Amino acid sequence: MNTSPNALTLHVYAAFSTTSVLDIDHDLDRVEGLTFDTFYPGGLFGSCSFFVRCQPGRMWLFRKGQRLVVRNRGVICWEGEITAIGYGADRRTVTATGYWGALLGVRGLVKAWADTRLTEAVWELRATDSAVDKFTLDRQGRLRFSARDVEIASGDGLTLRYTAPTGQTVKRVTFDYDFSEDAAMSAALVYHFNGVSTYTDLAEAYDGLASAGVNATLNTTHYLYVGFHAGQTDHFQGGDSIFLKFNLGDSVNNNAATLDVEYHDGGGWVNVSSLLDGTASAGAPFAVDGNISFTRPGNLNAAEINGQVKVWFRITTSANLDAVTFNEIYIGQTQSWTGVLYNVGAASAETTLSATGTGSVDDTLAAPSQSVDLIFSATGGVLNPFANGSVYWEITNLVVYTETGTINAQEVVKDWRAAINSLNATEVYIGANTLALVPWLTEEQGGYETAASNLARLAALGDAGGNAQAAYLLDSDFGSGGGNGKPVLALQQQPALTDYEYTVMFDVLTMSGVSLEERPVLNWIIVRYTDAQGRERLVTPDDDSSLTDTASVAAYGRREHVLQARFNAESTAISFGAAFLAEHKDPRLFVSGEIPVTGLITGKFGEMVPVCRVRAGKRIRVTNFLNDVLGVSGAGLTFIISHTRYDAAAQTVYISCGVPDNLAILLARLLRAEQA
């Protein structure tokens, strides 16, 4: 019987189970060359290897894919999957890999939890649409459908389709919109006539710019002439309802009055019919932005006013008005168009827009569907929009969700847990993390990505409070039901350096090959990322102040660093940069090299712990150095253990600590490479 405090027992089970594999000749009682390692973040268990001396032809029931567990007096020290068995002349060698690499490093998804991409590859233009060439589509940071200056029949339209990956469905769609059925074009000429002899050209009222205007004061003897080219009015047929649209500025009228609108029929001025004044408020015309609508006369003719031949409309008032700022005056027609969010699976409209205006849509689909469409189409008569894109549907802040809940770090980790049935069902160790993840996709642009990679990217963002996070796998004993042989997925805040689990003293032996080094301060973070449209972007502290720390800059000077982010949204890239800043804005010591500890290590309360149980993710404090030697709270000689390597023959653990982030990424990549 092995009475050593580091006595180890090995057991092999069927994959992800507690069903033992028969050890016919008790080979696991006489293993040699046993080593294993742990790492953090990620992990926790890395690689494990050993060999057993035996005849080459003897029966051997251990196979690739089986579960290997190393215990010290009932406590799991290492757990993973047998990934290779080597057959030698006098021995058999077993190599195993922890489940972070053997399971999460080879299992993945193509999934978009929250998708903001707008490209053709994501929102596909449907080739079956009729009259596609009658429309334009702008994807520059938005989806904007516009009608061209051609004859468009009812039913003509443009359709974009989003299709979720196989096995997934769209459950919710949100967006902001600006929808316009008003085919409108700026006037060609506008005069204010004083009723005597003076025509004042109100040039700013027809310059195509609604941001600035010109003042005019109308009284009962004045005329406001609004002129158009014949081609503008020829867009509309006699009998169509048309309008004069007025975009007003700072000064508006407050006096009650009635407007009269006339046109020239070739012989004289005639009143229009069906006049409605949409600029009036409390009986005062030109009080608000709006349309003065009427029926287009069938005998509308050009006339000469102040030497200018145009198709003119003449406006008079029944009472004197206040000065009015005319920013822009248009002619147009309210046409019949719809914008539809369409559920392809249910063959039904989810949301329909049919009136000019702006707003927001948050639509949880009645029945989840693999595909949804955005359809912009004409729904009435034969229409002739202007060429200036005044009939349009503009969609911004578009997000497609394949889940109905809030997309944050905690929910994404839970989804990974549910997607991989070889993980234990418990979610007790998936801590609360409300950091919003919109967008969040696999492989930044929605391609295939392993769980290990996606979870590592997620953890690198920290939490909503800027605290460092870690995603990793606990051993199966942490699982529900007393453990069922399946590892337990965890997402937790990285432990604070104000506490610790182990202590060590640096002496001549432990410091051999080890040095304390100061990590450079970085306090001005520039984040480089590729956006949802595939364009490289930079975001700096000049764009967002959370990417710098004024106290650190004042103390240590401006220390710039360019950080490459594997995220496709500015908000997520900023969160990543802010988390990086929090870890690097102050001086930190780290241990260069491995600290060897043999036999037993001292716990926080003076208890002696077998060194085979030391694992990454725990904290170790050097007791014979002053704390906070850099003068920064928490920067002293307490470290997170980032890697351990245990040698069973020597009963020695080799501990690496400090600066765990790059090391964890390196190890995770190495483990995934072993599975290739």
PDB file of N, CA, C and O in Angstrom, residues 23 33 67 74 80 89 95 139 150-151 153 159 202 286 320 345 350 399 419 434 437 443 475 562 590 610 673:
ATOM      1  N   ASP A  23      -9.679  -3.722 -15.776  1.00  0.00           N
ATOM      2  CA  ASP A  23      -8.210  -3.708 -15.764  1.00  0.00           C
ATOM      3  C   ASP A  23      -7.761  -5.131 -15.415  1.00  0.00           C
ATOM      4  O   ASP A  23      -7.530  -5.476 -14.250  1.00  0.00           O
ATOM      5  N   GLY A  33       6.278   6.692 -15.270  1.00  0.00           N
ATOM      6  CA  GLY A  33       6.439   7.910 -16.073  1.00  0.00           C
ATOM      7  C   GLY A  33       5.200   8.780 -16.110  1.00  0.00           C
ATOM      8  O   GLY A  33       4.980   9.533 -17.073  1.00  0.00           O
ATOM      9  N   ARG A  67     -12.585   7.386 -20.827  1.00  0.00           N
ATOM     10  CA  ARG A  67     -12.358   8.414 -19.803  1.00  0.00           C
ATOM     11  C   ARG A  67     -11.287   7.942 -18.833  1.00  0.00           C
ATOM     12  O   ARG A  67     -11.356   6.830 -18.298  1.00  0.00           O
ATOM     13  N   GLY A  74      -9.122   9.735  -3.416  1.00  0.00           N
ATOM     14  CA  GLY A  74     -10.507  10.046  -3.756  1.00  0.00           C
ATOM     15  C   GLY A  74     -10.729  11.387  -4.406  1.00  0.00           C
ATOM     16  O   GLY A  74     -11.807  11.645  -4.950  1.00  0.00           O
ATOM     17  N   GLY A  80      -9.698  13.324 -18.147  1.00  0.00           N
ATOM     18  CA  GLY A  80      -9.751  13.603 -19.577  1.00  0.00           C
ATOM     19  C   GLY A  80     -10.011  12.346 -20.376  1.00  0.00           C
ATOM     20  O   GLY A  80     -10.524  11.342 -19.858  1.00  0.00           O
ATOM     21  N   ALA A  89       7.877  -2.563 -27.705  1.00  0.00           N
ATOM     22  CA  ALA A  89       8.312  -3.954 -27.549  1.00  0.00           C
ATOM     23  C   ALA A  89       8.030  -4.483 -26.151  1.00  0.00           C
ATOM     24  O   ALA A  89       7.704  -5.662 -25.975  1.00  0.00           O
ATOM     25  N   THR A  95      -1.494   8.246 -23.881  1.00  0.00           N
ATOM     26  CA  THR A  95      -1.543   9.710 -23.907  1.00  0.00           C
ATOM     27  C   THR A  95      -3.000  10.133 -23.812  1.00  0.00           C
ATOM     28  O   THR A  95      -3.855   9.598 -24.528  1.00  0.00           O
ATOM     29  N   ARG A 139     -26.318  48.791 -48.845  1.00  0.00           N
ATOM     30  CA  ARG A 139     -25.953  47.990 -47.668  1.00  0.00           C
ATOM     31  C   ARG A 139     -24.875  48.673 -46.822  1.00  0.00           C
ATOM     32  O   ARG A 139     -24.253  48.026 -45.985  1.00  0.00           O
ATOM     33  N   VAL A 150     -39.045  54.685 -62.682  1.00  0.00           N
ATOM     34  CA  VAL A 150     -39.613  53.894 -63.772  1.00  0.00           C
ATOM     35  C   VAL A 150     -41.037  53.519 -63.380  1.00  0.00           C
ATOM     36  O   VAL A 150     -41.434  53.643 -62.216  1.00  0.00           O
ATOM     37  N   GLU A 151     -41.772  53.047 -64.344  1.00  0.00           N
ATOM     38  CA  GLU A 151     -43.133  52.617 -64.053  1.00  0.00           C
ATOM     39  C   GLU A 151     -43.086  51.322 -63.253  1.00  0.00           C
ATOM     40  O   GLU A 151     -42.456  50.347 -63.642  1.00  0.00           O
ATOM     41  N   ALA A 153     -45.453  48.470 -61.232  1.00  0.00           N
ATOM     42  CA  ALA A 153     -46.794  47.923 -61.090  1.00  0.00           C
ATOM     43  C   ALA A 153     -46.991  47.343 -59.699  1.00  0.00           C
ATOM     44  O   ALA A 153     -46.030  46.995 -59.000  1.00  0.00           O
ATOM     45  N   THR A 159     -36.853  41.557 -52.464  1.00  0.00           N
ATOM     46  CA  THR A 159     -36.880  40.686 -51.285  1.00  0.00           C
ATOM     47  C   THR A 159     -35.464  40.287 -50.892  1.00  0.00           C
ATOM     48  O   THR A 159     -34.665  39.882 -51.738  1.00  0.00           O
ATOM     49  N   LEU A 202     -36.887  82.852 -53.466  1.00  0.00           N
ATOM     50  CA  LEU A 202     -36.614  82.135 -52.210  1.00  0.00           C
ATOM     51  C   LEU A 202     -35.753  80.902 -52.508  1.00  0.00           C
ATOM     52  O   LEU A 202     -36.194  79.754 -52.414  1.00  0.00           O
ATOM     53  N   PHE A 286     -49.102  76.821 -42.120  1.00  0.00           N
ATOM     54  CA  PHE A 286     -47.632  76.928 -42.028  1.00  0.00           C
ATOM     55  C   PHE A 286     -47.178  76.976 -40.562  1.00  0.00           C
ATOM     56  O   PHE A 286     -46.242  77.686 -40.206  1.00  0.00           O
ATOM     57  N   ASN A 320     -53.423  87.908 -42.763  1.00  0.00           N
ATOM     58  CA  ASN A 320     -51.977  88.130 -42.692  1.00  0.00           C
ATOM     59  C   ASN A 320     -51.322  87.088 -41.771  1.00  0.00           C
ATOM     60  O   ASN A 320     -51.855  86.766 -40.709  1.00  0.00           O
ATOM     61  N   GLY A 345     -41.149  30.176 -42.924  1.00  0.00           N
ATOM     62  CA  GLY A 345     -41.630  28.879 -42.474  1.00  0.00           C
ATOM     63  C   GLY A 345     -43.129  28.853 -42.251  1.00  0.00           C
ATOM     64  O   GLY A 345     -43.812  27.888 -42.605  1.00  0.00           O
ATOM     65  N   GLU A 350     -45.015  38.865 -40.398  1.00  0.00           N
ATOM     66  CA  GLU A 350     -44.843  39.120 -38.977  1.00  0.00           C
ATOM     67  C   GLU A 350     -45.096  40.588 -38.654  1.00  0.00           C
ATOM     68  O   GLU A 350     -45.757  40.921 -37.680  1.00  0.00           O
ATOM     69  N   VAL A 399     -30.958  43.406 -36.068  1.00  0.00           N
ATOM     70  CA  VAL A 399     -30.392  42.271 -35.344  1.00  0.00           C
ATOM     71  C   VAL A 399     -31.318  41.070 -35.528  1.00  0.00           C
ATOM     72  O   VAL A 399     -32.533  41.178 -35.305  1.00  0.00           O
ATOM     73  N   ALA A 419     -25.790  22.478 -25.931  1.00  0.00           N
ATOM     74  CA  ALA A 419     -25.514  21.964 -27.279  1.00  0.00           C
ATOM     75  C   ALA A 419     -24.599  20.746 -27.267  1.00  0.00           C
ATOM     76  O   ALA A 419     -24.586  19.973 -28.232  1.00  0.00           O
ATOM     77  N   THR A 434     -23.849  39.690 -17.079  1.00  0.00           N
ATOM     78  CA  THR A 434     -24.845  40.381 -17.895  1.00  0.00           C
ATOM     79  C   THR A 434     -24.232  41.200 -19.022  1.00  0.00           C
ATOM     80  O   THR A 434     -24.933  42.007 -19.635  1.00  0.00           O
ATOM     81  N   LEU A 437     -23.948  40.815 -25.448  1.00  0.00           N
ATOM     82  CA  LEU A 437     -23.165  40.326 -26.578  1.00  0.00           C
ATOM     83  C   LEU A 437     -24.006  40.452 -27.849  1.00  0.00           C
ATOM     84  O   LEU A 437     -24.615  39.498 -28.314  1.00  0.00           O
ATOM     85  N   GLU A 443     -17.005  32.224 -34.848  1.00  0.00           N
ATOM     86  CA  GLU A 443     -15.936  32.575 -35.791  1.00  0.00           C
ATOM     87  C   GLU A 443     -16.102  33.991 -36.354  1.00  0.00           C
ATOM     88  O   GLU A 443     -15.889  34.244 -37.523  1.00  0.00           O
ATOM     89  N   ASP A 475     -13.844  19.158 -12.984  1.00  0.00           N
ATOM     90  CA  ASP A 475     -13.941  17.705 -13.103  1.00  0.00           C
ATOM     91  C   ASP A 475     -15.360  17.234 -12.800  1.00  0.00           C
ATOM     92  O   ASP A 475     -16.183  17.965 -12.234  1.00  0.00           O
ATOM     93  N   VAL A 562      -1.615  48.359 -29.494  1.00  0.00           N
ATOM     94  CA  VAL A 562      -2.616  47.990 -30.488  1.00  0.00           C
ATOM     95  C   VAL A 562      -3.035  46.549 -30.220  1.00  0.00           C
ATOM     96  O   VAL A 562      -2.205  45.644 -30.223  1.00  0.00           O
ATOM     97  N   PHE A 590       5.271  39.217 -12.433  1.00  0.00           N
ATOM     98  CA  PHE A 590       4.976  37.835 -12.771  1.00  0.00           C
ATOM     99  C   PHE A 590       6.242  37.012 -12.619  1.00  0.00           C
ATOM    100  O   PHE A 590       7.355  37.534 -12.588  1.00  0.00           O
ATOM    101  N   PRO A 610      -1.055  17.808  -0.442  1.00  0.00           N
ATOM    102  CA  PRO A 610      -0.234  17.067  -1.414  1.00  0.00           C
ATOM    103  C   PRO A 610      -0.086  17.884  -2.701  1.00  0.00           C
ATOM    104  O   PRO A 610      -1.070  18.411  -3.241  1.00  0.00           O
ATOM    105  N   ALA A 673      -4.568  21.513 -31.616  1.00  0.00           N
ATOM    106  CA  ALA A 673      -3.711  21.001 -32.686  1.00  0.00           C
ATOM    107  C   ALA A 673      -3.463  19.504 -32.509  1.00  0.00           C
ATOM    108  O   ALA A 673      -3.359  18.752 -33.475  1.00  0.00           O
TER     109      ALA A 673
END
